[in-house]
mmCIF file of C-alpha atoms in Angstrom:
data_model
loop_
_atom_site.group_PDB
_atom_site.id
_atom_site.type_symbol
_atom_site.label_atom_id
_atom_site.label_comp_id
_atom_site.label_asym_id
_atom_site.label_seq_id
_atom_site.Cartn_x
_atom_site.Cartn_y
_atom_site.Cartn_z
ATOM 1 C CA UNK A 13 -30.813 -21.201 -10.966
ATOM 2 C CA UNK A 14 -29.533 -19.165 -8.324
ATOM 3 C CA UNK A 15 -26.582 -18.800 -6.873
ATOM 4 C CA UNK A 16 -25.477 -16.760 -3.830
ATOM 5 C CA UNK A 17 -22.806 -13.939 -4.712
ATOM 6 C CA UNK A 18 -20.819 -12.705 -1.558
ATOM 7 C CA UNK A 19 -19.862 -8.789 -1.993
ATOM 8 C CA UNK A 20 -16.906 -6.892 -0.782
ATOM 9 C CA UNK A 21 -17.285 -3.556 1.116
ATOM 10 C CA UNK A 22 -16.420 -1.655 -2.089
ATOM 11 C CA UNK A 23 -19.014 -3.072 -4.351
ATOM 12 C CA UNK A 24 -21.717 -2.651 -1.794
ATOM 13 C CA UNK A 25 -22.939 0.649 -3.011
ATOM 14 C CA UNK A 26 -24.045 -1.293 -5.740
ATOM 15 C CA UNK A 27 -26.085 -3.422 -4.220
ATOM 16 C CA UNK A 28 -27.816 -0.997 -1.764
ATOM 17 C CA UNK A 29 -25.223 -2.058 1.055
ATOM 18 C CA UNK A 30 -26.156 -5.917 1.096
ATOM 19 C CA UNK A 31 -23.053 -7.760 1.659
ATOM 20 C CA UNK A 32 -24.964 -10.739 -0.034
ATOM 21 C CA UNK A 33 -27.263 -11.036 -3.099
ATOM 22 C CA UNK A 34 -28.731 -13.769 -5.363
ATOM 23 C CA UNK A 35 -28.353 -14.070 -8.768
ATOM 24 C CA UNK A 36 -28.505 -16.193 -12.121
ATOM 25 C CA UNK A 37 -25.834 -17.583 -14.410
ATOM 26 C CA UNK A 38 -24.840 -20.931 -15.942
ATOM 27 C CA UNK A 39 -21.039 -19.712 -15.515
ATOM 28 C CA UNK A 40 -19.227 -16.905 -14.276
ATOM 29 C CA UNK A 41 -19.431 -14.716 -17.450
ATOM 30 C CA UNK A 42 -23.350 -15.265 -17.607
ATOM 31 C CA UNK A 43 -23.422 -14.256 -13.535
ATOM 32 C CA UNK A 44 -21.447 -10.880 -13.870
ATOM 33 C CA UNK A 45 -23.920 -10.089 -16.889
ATOM 34 C CA UNK A 46 -26.737 -11.021 -14.444
ATOM 35 C CA UNK A 47 -25.253 -8.859 -11.913
ATOM 36 C CA UNK A 48 -25.015 -6.088 -13.992
ATOM 37 C CA UNK A 49 -28.647 -5.944 -15.125
ATOM 38 C CA UNK A 50 -29.355 -5.936 -11.426
ATOM 39 C CA UNK A 51 -26.764 -3.576 -10.213
ATOM 40 C CA UNK A 52 -25.835 -1.496 -13.190
ATOM 41 C CA UNK A 53 -21.978 -0.021 -13.112
ATOM 42 C CA UNK A 54 -21.067 -3.141 -10.996
ATOM 43 C CA UNK A 55 -19.278 -4.778 -14.145
ATOM 44 C CA UNK A 56 -17.015 -2.385 -15.251
ATOM 45 C CA UNK A 57 -15.490 -2.504 -11.602
ATOM 46 C CA UNK A 58 -15.156 -6.375 -11.937
ATOM 47 C CA UNK A 59 -14.031 -6.594 -15.373
ATOM 48 C CA UNK A 60 -11.669 -4.405 -17.791
ATOM 49 C CA UNK A 61 -12.732 -2.965 -21.019
ATOM 50 C CA UNK A 62 -11.822 -6.202 -22.656
ATOM 51 C CA UNK A 63 -13.997 -8.204 -20.439
ATOM 52 C CA UNK A 64 -11.825 -9.866 -18.322
ATOM 53 C CA UNK A 65 -11.986 -10.190 -14.762
ATOM 54 C CA UNK A 66 -9.505 -7.298 -13.226
ATOM 55 C CA UNK A 67 -6.349 -8.673 -12.079
ATOM 56 C CA UNK A 68 -7.129 -7.243 -8.625
ATOM 57 C CA UNK A 69 -10.140 -8.722 -8.293
ATOM 58 C CA UNK A 70 -10.309 -12.411 -7.321
ATOM 59 C CA UNK A 71 -13.315 -14.550 -7.900
ATOM 60 C CA UNK A 72 -14.194 -17.458 -5.921
ATOM 61 C CA UNK A 73 -16.340 -20.320 -6.494
ATOM 62 C CA UNK A 74 -17.127 -22.794 -3.366
ATOM 63 C CA UNK A 75 -13.766 -21.363 -2.399
ATOM 64 C CA UNK A 76 -11.725 -21.934 -5.393
ATOM 65 C CA UNK A 77 -10.252 -18.977 -7.647
ATOM 66 C CA UNK A 78 -11.651 -19.409 -11.107
ATOM 67 C CA UNK A 79 -8.352 -18.568 -12.355
ATOM 68 C CA UNK A 80 -7.755 -21.986 -11.501
ATOM 69 C CA UNK A 81 -10.838 -23.386 -12.797
ATOM 70 C CA UNK A 82 -12.122 -22.253 -16.265
ATOM 71 C CA UNK A 83 -12.171 -18.460 -15.319
ATOM 72 C CA UNK A 84 -15.248 -16.614 -16.835
ATOM 73 C CA UNK A 85 -16.466 -19.984 -18.313
ATOM 74 C CA UNK A 86 -16.564 -22.016 -14.857
ATOM 75 C CA UNK A 87 -19.811 -23.354 -14.726
ATOM 76 C CA UNK A 88 -22.332 -22.621 -11.881
ATOM 77 C CA UNK A 89 -24.861 -24.845 -10.346
ATOM 78 C CA UNK A 90 -27.589 -24.442 -8.257
ATOM 79 C CA UNK A 91 -26.621 -23.105 -4.573
ATOM 80 C CA UNK A 92 -22.835 -22.616 -5.437
ATOM 81 C CA UNK A 93 -21.194 -19.742 -3.225
ATOM 82 C CA UNK A 94 -19.457 -17.211 -5.160
ATOM 83 C CA UNK A 95 -17.414 -14.541 -3.493
ATOM 84 C CA UNK A 96 -15.719 -11.614 -5.238
ATOM 85 C CA UNK A 97 -12.854 -10.441 -3.297
ATOM 86 C CA UNK A 98 -10.235 -7.675 -3.939
ATOM 87 C CA UNK A 99 -6.904 -9.282 -4.310
ATOM 88 C CA UNK A 100 -5.416 -6.783 -1.677
ATOM 89 C CA UNK A 101 -6.475 -5.837 1.785
ATOM 90 C CA UNK A 102 -5.808 -1.946 1.156
ATOM 91 C CA UNK A 103 -5.195 0.524 3.985
ATOM 92 C CA UNK A 104 -2.199 -0.209 6.179
ATOM 93 C CA UNK B 4 34.228 3.224 -24.478
ATOM 94 C CA UNK B 5 31.747 2.868 -21.926
ATOM 95 C CA UNK B 6 29.481 6.086 -21.201
ATOM 96 C CA UNK B 7 30.666 8.040 -18.232
ATOM 97 C CA UNK B 8 27.232 6.878 -16.471
ATOM 98 C CA UNK B 9 28.177 3.298 -16.748
ATOM 99 C CA UNK B 10 32.001 3.663 -16.030
ATOM 100 C CA UNK B 11 31.057 5.319 -12.806
ATOM 101 C CA UNK B 12 29.527 2.143 -11.699
ATOM 102 C CA UNK B 13 32.190 -0.245 -13.037
ATOM 103 C CA UNK B 14 35.008 1.652 -11.408
ATOM 104 C CA UNK B 15 34.971 1.665 -7.804
ATOM 105 C CA UNK B 16 34.847 5.132 -6.105
ATOM 106 C CA UNK B 17 36.182 4.189 -2.756
ATOM 107 C CA UNK B 18 33.781 2.279 -0.125
ATOM 108 C CA UNK B 19 31.368 3.707 2.440
ATOM 109 C CA UNK B 20 31.874 1.724 5.598
ATOM 110 C CA UNK B 21 28.827 0.254 7.169
ATOM 111 C CA UNK B 22 28.046 1.292 10.400
ATOM 112 C CA UNK B 23 27.755 -1.088 13.523
ATOM 113 C CA UNK B 24 24.944 -0.947 15.417
ATOM 114 C CA UNK B 25 23.624 -2.625 18.851
ATOM 115 C CA UNK B 26 20.328 -3.261 17.907
ATOM 116 C CA UNK B 27 18.126 -3.581 14.471
ATOM 117 C CA UNK B 28 16.123 -1.180 15.655
ATOM 118 C CA UNK B 29 19.271 1.515 15.435
ATOM 119 C CA UNK B 30 18.874 0.796 11.575
ATOM 120 C CA UNK B 31 15.321 2.249 11.278
ATOM 121 C CA UNK B 32 15.225 5.381 9.210
ATOM 122 C CA UNK B 33 18.032 7.394 7.384
ATOM 123 C CA UNK B 34 16.834 5.642 4.106
ATOM 124 C CA UNK B 35 18.883 7.179 0.893
ATOM 125 C CA UNK B 36 16.831 9.223 -1.760
ATOM 126 C CA UNK B 37 17.281 7.463 -5.223
ATOM 127 C CA UNK B 38 17.398 9.851 -7.877
ATOM 128 C CA UNK B 39 14.466 8.455 -10.918
ATOM 129 C CA UNK B 40 16.525 9.459 -14.351
ATOM 130 C CA UNK B 41 15.355 7.142 -17.137
ATOM 131 C CA UNK B 42 11.548 6.786 -16.511
ATOM 132 C CA UNK B 43 11.554 11.023 -15.972
ATOM 133 C CA UNK B 44 12.544 11.268 -19.598
ATOM 134 C CA UNK B 45 10.796 14.221 -21.459
ATOM 135 C CA UNK B 46 10.568 16.276 -18.523
ATOM 136 C CA UNK B 47 12.141 19.495 -18.028
ATOM 137 C CA UNK B 48 15.938 19.221 -17.300
ATOM 138 C CA UNK B 49 15.357 21.419 -14.334
ATOM 139 C CA UNK B 50 13.066 19.089 -12.720
ATOM 140 C CA UNK B 51 14.445 16.474 -10.756
ATOM 141 C CA UNK B 52 12.925 13.565 -8.938
ATOM 142 C CA UNK B 53 13.976 11.601 -5.986
ATOM 143 C CA UNK B 54 12.096 8.779 -4.670
ATOM 144 C CA UNK B 55 12.849 7.492 -0.514
ATOM 145 C CA UNK B 56 13.396 4.080 -0.747
ATOM 146 C CA UNK B 57 11.770 3.010 2.845
ATOM 147 C CA UNK B 58 12.272 -0.487 1.714
ATOM 148 C CA UNK B 59 15.917 -0.519 3.169
ATOM 149 C CA UNK B 60 14.385 -0.100 6.769
ATOM 150 C CA UNK B 61 14.981 -3.116 8.711
ATOM 151 C CA UNK B 62 11.362 -4.299 8.643
ATOM 152 C CA UNK B 63 11.224 -3.833 4.941
ATOM 153 C CA UNK B 64 8.817 -0.340 4.769
ATOM 154 C CA UNK B 65 8.096 2.626 6.090
ATOM 155 C CA UNK B 66 6.073 1.531 8.696
ATOM 156 C CA UNK B 67 9.011 0.925 10.889
ATOM 157 C CA UNK B 68 9.418 4.593 11.747
ATOM 158 C CA UNK B 69 5.736 4.853 12.978
ATOM 159 C CA UNK B 70 5.711 1.193 14.839
ATOM 160 C CA UNK B 71 8.696 2.128 16.612
ATOM 161 C CA UNK B 72 7.791 5.606 17.578
ATOM 162 C CA UNK B 73 4.171 4.482 19.156
ATOM 163 C CA UNK B 74 5.909 1.574 21.158
ATOM 164 C CA UNK B 75 8.392 3.938 22.431
ATOM 165 C CA UNK B 76 5.811 6.479 23.535
ATOM 166 C CA UNK B 77 3.500 3.430 24.907
ATOM 167 C CA UNK B 78 6.571 2.528 27.066
ATOM 168 C CA UNK B 79 7.248 6.068 27.903
ATOM 169 C CA UNK B 80 3.702 6.859 29.095
ATOM 170 C CA UNK B 81 3.306 3.605 31.169
ATOM 171 C CA UNK B 82 0.732 2.115 28.485
ATOM 172 C CA UNK B 83 2.954 -0.406 27.550
ATOM 173 C CA UNK B 84 4.623 -2.214 30.204
ATOM 174 C CA UNK B 85 5.794 -5.651 31.061
ATOM 175 C CA UNK B 86 2.666 -8.388 30.722
ATOM 176 C CA UNK B 87 1.017 -6.376 28.210
ATOM 177 C CA UNK B 88 0.948 -7.742 24.673
ATOM 178 C CA UNK B 89 0.754 -5.580 21.463
ATOM 179 C CA UNK B 90 -2.057 -5.544 19.170
ATOM 180 C CA UNK B 91 -3.266 -3.580 16.223
ATOM 181 C CA UNK B 92 -4.644 -4.336 12.709
ATOM 182 C CA UNK B 93 -2.593 -4.040 9.816
ATOM 183 C CA UNK B 94 -2.787 -4.922 6.150
ATOM 184 C CA UNK B 95 1.069 -6.010 6.972
ATOM 185 C CA UNK B 96 3.636 -3.730 6.808
ATOM 186 C CA UNK B 97 2.911 -2.455 10.203
ATOM 187 C CA UNK B 98 2.205 -6.020 11.460
ATOM 188 C CA UNK B 99 5.759 -6.856 10.346
ATOM 189 C CA UNK B 100 7.231 -3.896 12.013
ATOM 190 C CA UNK B 101 5.198 -4.346 15.063
ATOM 191 C CA UNK B 102 6.339 -8.046 15.186
ATOM 192 C CA UNK B 103 9.906 -7.258 14.640
ATOM 193 C CA UNK B 104 10.212 -4.612 17.491
ATOM 194 C CA UNK B 105 7.987 -6.720 19.892
ATOM 195 C CA UNK B 106 10.610 -9.459 19.477
ATOM 196 C CA UNK B 107 13.658 -7.294 20.499
ATOM 197 C CA UNK B 108 12.050 -5.256 23.254
ATOM 198 C CA UNK B 109 10.280 -8.311 24.641
ATOM 199 C CA UNK B 110 6.570 -7.901 24.330
ATOM 200 C CA UNK B 111 3.993 -10.624 22.570
ATOM 201 C CA UNK B 112 2.430 -9.364 19.345
ATOM 202 C CA UNK B 113 -0.918 -9.970 18.079
ATOM 203 C CA UNK B 114 -2.057 -8.493 14.921
ATOM 204 C CA UNK B 115 -5.515 -8.627 13.009
ATOM 205 C CA UNK B 116 -5.500 -8.729 9.171
ATOM 206 C CA UNK B 117 -7.745 -9.784 6.448
ATOM 207 C CA UNK B 118 -7.209 -13.233 4.836
ATOM 208 C CA UNK B 119 -6.125 -11.612 1.725
ATOM 209 C CA UNK B 120 -2.974 -9.919 2.261
ATOM 210 C CA UNK B 121 -0.208 -11.193 0.720
ATOM 211 C CA UNK B 122 1.079 -14.722 1.564
ATOM 212 C CA UNK B 123 4.823 -13.132 2.004
ATOM 213 C CA UNK B 124 3.508 -10.925 4.640
ATOM 214 C CA UNK B 125 1.724 -13.530 6.446
ATOM 215 C CA UNK B 126 4.762 -15.513 6.353
ATOM 216 C CA UNK B 127 7.045 -12.950 7.404
ATOM 217 C CA UNK B 128 5.096 -12.278 10.411
ATOM 218 C CA UNK B 129 4.773 -15.880 11.256
ATOM 219 C CA UNK B 130 8.469 -15.954 10.995
ATOM 220 C CA UNK B 131 8.678 -13.172 13.570
ATOM 221 C CA UNK B 132 6.825 -15.613 15.858
ATOM 222 C CA UNK B 133 3.544 -12.901 16.117
ATOM 223 C CA UNK B 134 0.237 -14.316 16.541
ATOM 224 C CA UNK B 135 -2.074 -13.396 13.835
ATOM 225 C CA UNK B 136 -6.102 -13.538 13.555
ATOM 226 C CA UNK B 137 -7.600 -13.109 10.379
ATOM 227 C CA UNK B 138 -10.592 -10.914 9.433
ATOM 228 C CA UNK B 139 -12.838 -11.409 6.638
ATOM 229 C CA UNK B 140 -11.293 -10.437 3.146
ATOM 230 C CA UNK B 141 -14.804 -9.235 2.122
ATOM 231 C CA UNK B 142 -14.766 -6.370 4.480
ATOM 232 C CA UNK B 143 -11.162 -5.154 3.700
ATOM 233 C CA UNK B 144 -9.110 -3.084 6.494
ATOM 234 C CA UNK B 145 -12.236 -1.504 7.830
ATOM 235 C CA UNK B 146 -13.143 -5.577 8.733
ATOM 236 C CA UNK B 147 -9.844 -5.901 10.882
ATOM 237 C CA UNK B 148 -10.178 -2.524 12.320
ATOM 238 C CA UNK B 149 -13.641 -3.674 13.548
ATOM 239 C CA UNK B 150 -12.240 -7.040 14.771
ATOM 240 C CA UNK B 151 -9.527 -5.949 16.654
ATOM 241 C CA UNK B 152 -11.384 -3.469 18.443
ATOM 242 C CA UNK B 153 -13.536 -6.403 19.448
ATOM 243 C CA UNK B 154 -10.918 -8.373 20.822
ATOM 244 C CA UNK B 155 -9.940 -5.474 22.807
ATOM 245 C CA UNK B 156 -13.073 -4.678 24.099
ATOM 246 C CA UNK B 157 -13.191 -8.476 25.519
ATOM 247 C CA UNK B 158 -9.861 -8.272 27.448
ATOM 248 C CA UNK B 159 -8.653 -4.549 27.590
ATOM 249 C CA UNK B 160 -6.244 -4.761 29.998
ATOM 250 C CA UNK B 161 -4.333 -8.081 28.400
ATOM 251 C CA UNK B 162 -3.395 -5.283 25.608
ATOM 252 C CA UNK B 163 -1.580 -2.484 24.282
ATOM 253 C CA UNK B 164 -2.703 -0.819 20.924
ATOM 254 C CA UNK B 165 -0.571 1.407 19.237
ATOM 255 C CA UNK B 166 -3.877 2.050 17.225
ATOM 256 C CA UNK B 167 -1.656 3.541 13.769
ATOM 257 C CA UNK B 168 -4.754 5.373 12.400
ATOM 258 C CA UNK B 169 -5.721 7.525 15.528
ATOM 259 C CA UNK B 170 -2.322 7.563 17.170
ATOM 260 C CA UNK B 171 -0.593 10.861 16.711
ATOM 261 C CA UNK B 172 2.575 9.252 17.272
ATOM 262 C CA UNK B 173 2.402 7.889 13.630
ATOM 263 C CA UNK B 174 2.372 11.370 12.419
ATOM 264 C CA UNK B 175 4.906 12.368 14.606
ATOM 265 C CA UNK B 176 7.433 9.731 13.593
ATOM 266 C CA UNK B 177 7.198 11.374 10.378
ATOM 267 C CA UNK B 178 7.513 14.701 11.450
ATOM 268 C CA UNK B 179 10.853 13.752 13.354
ATOM 269 C CA UNK B 180 12.456 11.599 11.145
ATOM 270 C CA UNK B 181 11.098 11.217 7.485
ATOM 271 C CA UNK B 182 10.375 15.045 7.149
ATOM 272 C CA UNK B 183 14.050 16.354 8.438
ATOM 273 C CA UNK B 184 15.785 13.617 6.319
ATOM 274 C CA UNK B 185 14.003 14.786 3.036
ATOM 275 C CA UNK B 186 14.715 18.604 3.748
ATOM 276 C CA UNK B 187 18.350 17.643 4.473
ATOM 277 C CA UNK B 188 18.991 15.120 1.763
ATOM 278 C CA UNK B 189 17.671 17.944 -0.555
ATOM 279 C CA UNK B 190 19.590 20.824 0.580
ATOM 280 C CA UNK B 191 16.496 22.244 1.511
ATOM 281 C CA UNK B 192 15.671 22.533 -2.274
ATOM 282 C CA UNK B 193 12.558 20.055 -2.449
ATOM 283 C CA UNK B 194 9.460 21.867 -4.016
ATOM 284 C CA UNK B 195 6.910 19.137 -3.999
ATOM 285 C CA UNK B 196 6.761 16.385 -1.493
ATOM 286 C CA UNK B 197 4.383 13.555 -2.851
ATOM 287 C CA UNK B 198 3.279 10.414 -0.954
ATOM 288 C CA UNK B 199 0.261 8.173 -0.587
ATOM 289 C CA UNK B 200 -2.245 7.962 1.966
ATOM 290 C CA UNK B 201 -2.686 4.772 3.940
ATOM 291 C CA UNK B 202 -3.229 5.816 7.596
ATOM 292 C CA UNK B 203 -1.832 9.036 6.436
ATOM 293 C CA UNK B 204 1.181 9.464 8.680
ATOM 294 C CA UNK B 205 3.822 9.730 6.591
ATOM 295 C CA UNK B 206 1.989 12.560 4.300
ATOM 296 C CA UNK B 207 0.720 14.148 7.660
ATOM 297 C CA UNK B 208 4.200 14.091 9.372
ATOM 298 C CA UNK B 209 6.625 14.569 6.923
ATOM 299 C CA UNK B 210 4.495 16.978 4.905
ATOM 300 C CA UNK B 211 4.046 19.395 8.187
ATOM 301 C CA UNK B 212 7.403 19.427 8.967
ATOM 302 C CA UNK B 213 8.404 20.595 5.629
ATOM 303 C CA UNK B 214 5.710 23.079 5.421
ATOM 304 C CA UNK B 215 7.267 24.513 8.748
ATOM 305 C CA UNK B 216 10.657 24.528 7.114
ATOM 306 C CA UNK B 217 9.046 26.225 3.636
ATOM 307 C CA UNK B 218 5.651 27.074 3.197
ATOM 308 C CA UNK B 219 5.805 26.845 -0.372
ATOM 309 C CA UNK B 220 6.674 23.264 -0.315
ATOM 310 C CA UNK B 221 3.550 21.498 -2.095
ATOM 311 C CA UNK B 222 2.361 18.234 -0.115
ATOM 312 C CA UNK B 223 0.571 16.204 -2.179
ATOM 313 C CA UNK B 224 -1.154 13.035 -1.424
ATOM 314 C CA UNK B 225 -1.772 9.862 -3.892
ATOM 315 C CA UNK B 226 -4.924 7.563 -3.241
ATOM 316 C CA UNK B 227 -6.468 4.958 -5.367
ATOM 317 C CA UNK B 228 -9.240 6.449 -7.991
ATOM 318 C CA UNK B 229 -11.967 3.936 -6.536
ATOM 319 C CA UNK B 230 -13.265 1.983 -3.494
ATOM 320 C CA UNK B 231 -12.097 -1.109 -5.246
ATOM 321 C CA UNK B 232 -8.533 -1.164 -6.096
ATOM 322 C CA UNK B 233 -5.382 -3.513 -6.065
ATOM 323 C CA UNK B 234 -2.927 -0.979 -4.135
ATOM 324 C CA UNK B 235 -2.149 -2.584 -1.043
ATOM 325 C CA UNK B 236 -1.228 -0.262 2.032
ATOM 326 C CA UNK B 237 -3.521 2.626 0.520
ATOM 327 C CA UNK B 238 -6.904 3.955 1.344
ATOM 328 C CA UNK B 239 -9.550 5.203 -0.895
ATOM 329 C CA UNK B 240 -10.671 7.957 1.591
ATOM 330 C CA UNK B 241 -14.018 8.710 0.496
ATOM 331 C CA UNK B 242 -15.120 5.107 1.334
ATOM 332 C CA UNK B 243 -13.110 4.269 4.388
ATOM 333 C CA UNK B 244 -12.901 4.722 8.016
ATOM 334 C CA UNK B 245 -11.188 8.143 7.775
ATOM 335 C CA UNK B 246 -7.942 7.997 9.800
ATOM 336 C CA UNK B 247 -8.188 10.011 13.012
ATOM 337 C CA UNK B 248 -4.669 11.106 12.030
ATOM 338 C CA UNK B 249 -5.748 12.607 8.664
ATOM 339 C CA UNK B 250 -6.485 16.408 8.094
ATOM 340 C CA UNK B 251 -7.236 16.500 4.761
ATOM 341 C CA UNK B 252 -7.174 20.956 5.041
ATOM 342 C CA UNK B 253 -3.461 20.428 5.286
ATOM 343 C CA UNK B 254 -2.870 18.946 1.896
ATOM 344 C CA UNK B 255 -2.058 20.910 -1.174
ATOM 345 C CA UNK B 256 -3.755 18.564 -3.296
ATOM 346 C CA UNK B 257 -4.916 14.795 -3.740
ATOM 347 C CA UNK B 258 -4.006 13.130 -7.275
ATOM 348 C CA UNK B 259 -6.263 9.784 -7.676
ATOM 349 C CA UNK B 260 -4.318 6.941 -9.425
ATOM 350 C CA UNK B 261 -5.681 3.438 -11.019
ATOM 351 C CA UNK B 262 -4.408 0.144 -10.377
ATOM 352 C CA UNK B 263 -3.848 -0.251 -13.964
ATOM 353 C CA UNK B 264 -1.237 2.666 -14.192
ATOM 354 C CA UNK B 265 0.232 1.744 -10.561
ATOM 355 C CA UNK B 266 1.200 -1.519 -11.735
ATOM 356 C CA UNK B 267 2.334 -0.538 -14.937
ATOM 357 C CA UNK B 268 4.672 2.232 -13.402
ATOM 358 C CA UNK B 269 5.709 -1.033 -10.809
ATOM 359 C CA UNK B 270 6.981 -2.681 -14.215
ATOM 360 C CA UNK B 271 8.794 0.413 -15.729
ATOM 361 C CA UNK B 272 10.425 0.828 -12.451
ATOM 362 C CA UNK B 273 12.117 -2.789 -12.380
ATOM 363 C CA UNK B 274 12.949 -2.386 -16.051
ATOM 364 C CA UNK B 275 14.288 1.008 -16.356
ATOM 365 C CA UNK B 276 15.334 2.049 -12.929
ATOM 366 C CA UNK B 277 16.412 -1.439 -11.507
ATOM 367 C CA UNK B 278 14.302 -1.023 -8.439
ATOM 368 C CA UNK B 279 11.627 -3.531 -8.064
ATOM 369 C CA UNK B 280 8.951 -1.746 -5.751
ATOM 370 C CA UNK B 281 5.713 -2.532 -3.962
ATOM 371 C CA UNK B 282 2.073 -1.330 -6.117
ATOM 372 C CA UNK B 283 1.922 1.826 -3.706
ATOM 373 C CA UNK B 284 5.570 2.951 -4.847
ATOM 374 C CA UNK B 285 4.202 2.510 -8.580
ATOM 375 C CA UNK B 286 1.189 4.544 -8.047
ATOM 376 C CA UNK B 287 3.628 7.429 -5.775
ATOM 377 C CA UNK B 288 5.906 7.392 -9.008
ATOM 378 C CA UNK B 289 2.892 7.492 -11.527
ATOM 379 C CA UNK B 290 1.297 10.820 -9.601
ATOM 380 C CA UNK B 291 4.958 12.010 -9.139
ATOM 381 C CA UNK B 292 5.231 12.075 -13.143
ATOM 382 C CA UNK B 293 2.169 13.245 -13.702
ATOM 383 C CA UNK B 294 3.117 16.601 -11.667
ATOM 384 C CA UNK B 295 6.542 16.687 -13.079
ATOM 385 C CA UNK B 296 5.478 16.869 -16.367
ATOM 386 C CA UNK B 297 3.569 20.423 -15.641
ATOM 387 C CA UNK B 298 6.649 21.790 -14.069
ATOM 388 C CA UNK B 299 9.733 23.801 -15.460
ATOM 389 C CA UNK B 300 11.864 23.646 -12.596
ATOM 390 C CA UNK B 301 11.398 21.772 -9.065
ATOM 391 C CA UNK B 302 12.902 19.051 -6.812
ATOM 392 C CA UNK B 303 10.153 16.372 -6.084
ATOM 393 C CA UNK B 304 10.423 13.778 -3.641
ATOM 394 C CA UNK B 305 8.296 10.712 -2.971
ATOM 395 C CA UNK B 306 7.869 7.756 -0.833
ATOM 396 C CA UNK B 307 8.535 4.417 -2.005
ATOM 397 C CA UNK B 308 7.018 2.694 1.141
ATOM 398 C CA UNK B 309 8.648 -0.753 0.532
ATOM 399 C CA UNK B 310 10.229 -3.357 -1.981
ATOM 400 C CA UNK B 311 8.407 -5.651 -4.589
ATOM 401 C CA UNK B 312 9.826 -8.813 -2.651
ATOM 402 C CA UNK B 313 6.343 -9.064 -0.591
ATOM 403 C CA UNK B 314 4.241 -9.051 -3.545
ATOM 404 C CA UNK B 315 5.547 -11.670 -5.919
ATOM 405 C CA UNK B 316 2.997 -14.192 -5.461
ATOM 406 C CA UNK B 317 0.235 -11.264 -5.968
ATOM 407 C CA UNK B 318 -1.779 -10.686 -9.141
ATOM 408 C CA UNK B 319 0.652 -8.044 -9.588
ATOM 409 C CA UNK B 320 3.280 -10.127 -11.309
ATOM 410 C CA UNK B 321 0.916 -12.979 -13.263
ATOM 411 C CA UNK B 322 1.414 -12.405 -16.878
ATOM 412 C CA UNK B 323 3.124 -9.352 -16.754
ATOM 413 C CA UNK B 324 5.642 -10.170 -19.154
ATOM 414 C CA UNK B 325 2.970 -10.672 -21.710
ATOM 415 C CA UNK B 326 1.606 -7.238 -21.115
ATOM 416 C CA UNK B 327 5.120 -5.836 -21.482
ATOM 417 C CA UNK B 328 6.110 -7.686 -24.808
ATOM 418 C CA UNK B 329 3.083 -7.008 -26.596
ATOM 419 C CA UNK B 330 3.267 -3.208 -25.948
ATOM 420 C CA UNK B 331 0.062 -2.686 -24.559
ATOM 421 C CA UNK B 332 1.334 -1.156 -21.123
ATOM 422 C CA UNK B 333 -0.815 2.011 -21.119
ATOM 423 C CA UNK B 334 -0.016 5.133 -19.348
ATOM 424 C CA UNK B 335 -2.442 7.634 -18.841
ATOM 425 C CA UNK B 336 0.234 10.552 -18.287
#
């Protein structure tokens, strides 16, 4: 089962510059682990030391913030569109 | 009996008559310095810390200064004239400033910003009647810069672009106002000037002025510790489009601050000092305390670019009480 993950600019150094990657996972937690396997180092940018999504990072599944779904346990299905978006724009 | 500090505020000590002004633009600048006392505990008594409260500008941020100067210069040079529309890319505060100034001076304003800027900023800009084009949030502020360039190229005659990242008038505003105000307000005793870098206008302009007055004044920049951060308004220079006005060689040092430390400092400032600020102020305060702890004496001045009311809907405040009450606020200073 494969989903598409859109990457923000600051994380593209892990993905060789790709703005979109394919990854696997039954839920967001598994997806993050799969991303870490493919792109070592990326997990600690997305999650804090307790494993939770960092507060300034928003993860969307088909446009919905996972904080309003089941957070890391939000289940995924084939073809879902995931976006990882910094909670702020930065650099005014 | 109340202690003297309390008594000072309970008993009225005369009043300061507010000045009358002809325009909101006359209220830009001349912001006060707030002495930071409570969270500065543990540092040498000969070290004093002040924060310049830029949230008291009429547009609510330090960006009023640069925006006004760039627009004034545009009018003076003839580049901004009747029929032109002001356009720029911004993550918010400059947009608010331009929207406000455009209203007063009679120029339409169009802004390009990523969709993930805080809801409050979008609403304020909407309330001023400026037009907003949203850029891809995944591309951050650099994406807004690129989209703005594209819009401009399609109809170059329509627009005047202040271009806060490259316009020397951005830094000049701070050279002419912020720097002199700080020098005067500290009776020339300032030893360290600490400010965050977004466009770098504040630190470049005010820093240059202060160094001219006294070359011993240390000018120190604050930046996010990583490309992926939650410090709205600040730029991680190593991974960003570097502003044309940024000259790193003029800085004495650069201090990286983590988003977590900056957020924790925002909570401390609201709880201990009673001042509710944005996250870039938290970052500036965190770095300032780091420096202060190493000093035996000195007068440190930092800049609080805006107040916290524009971030109340952001993740900054989600669950903050839980983090406070369980005592797990961590400070790496």
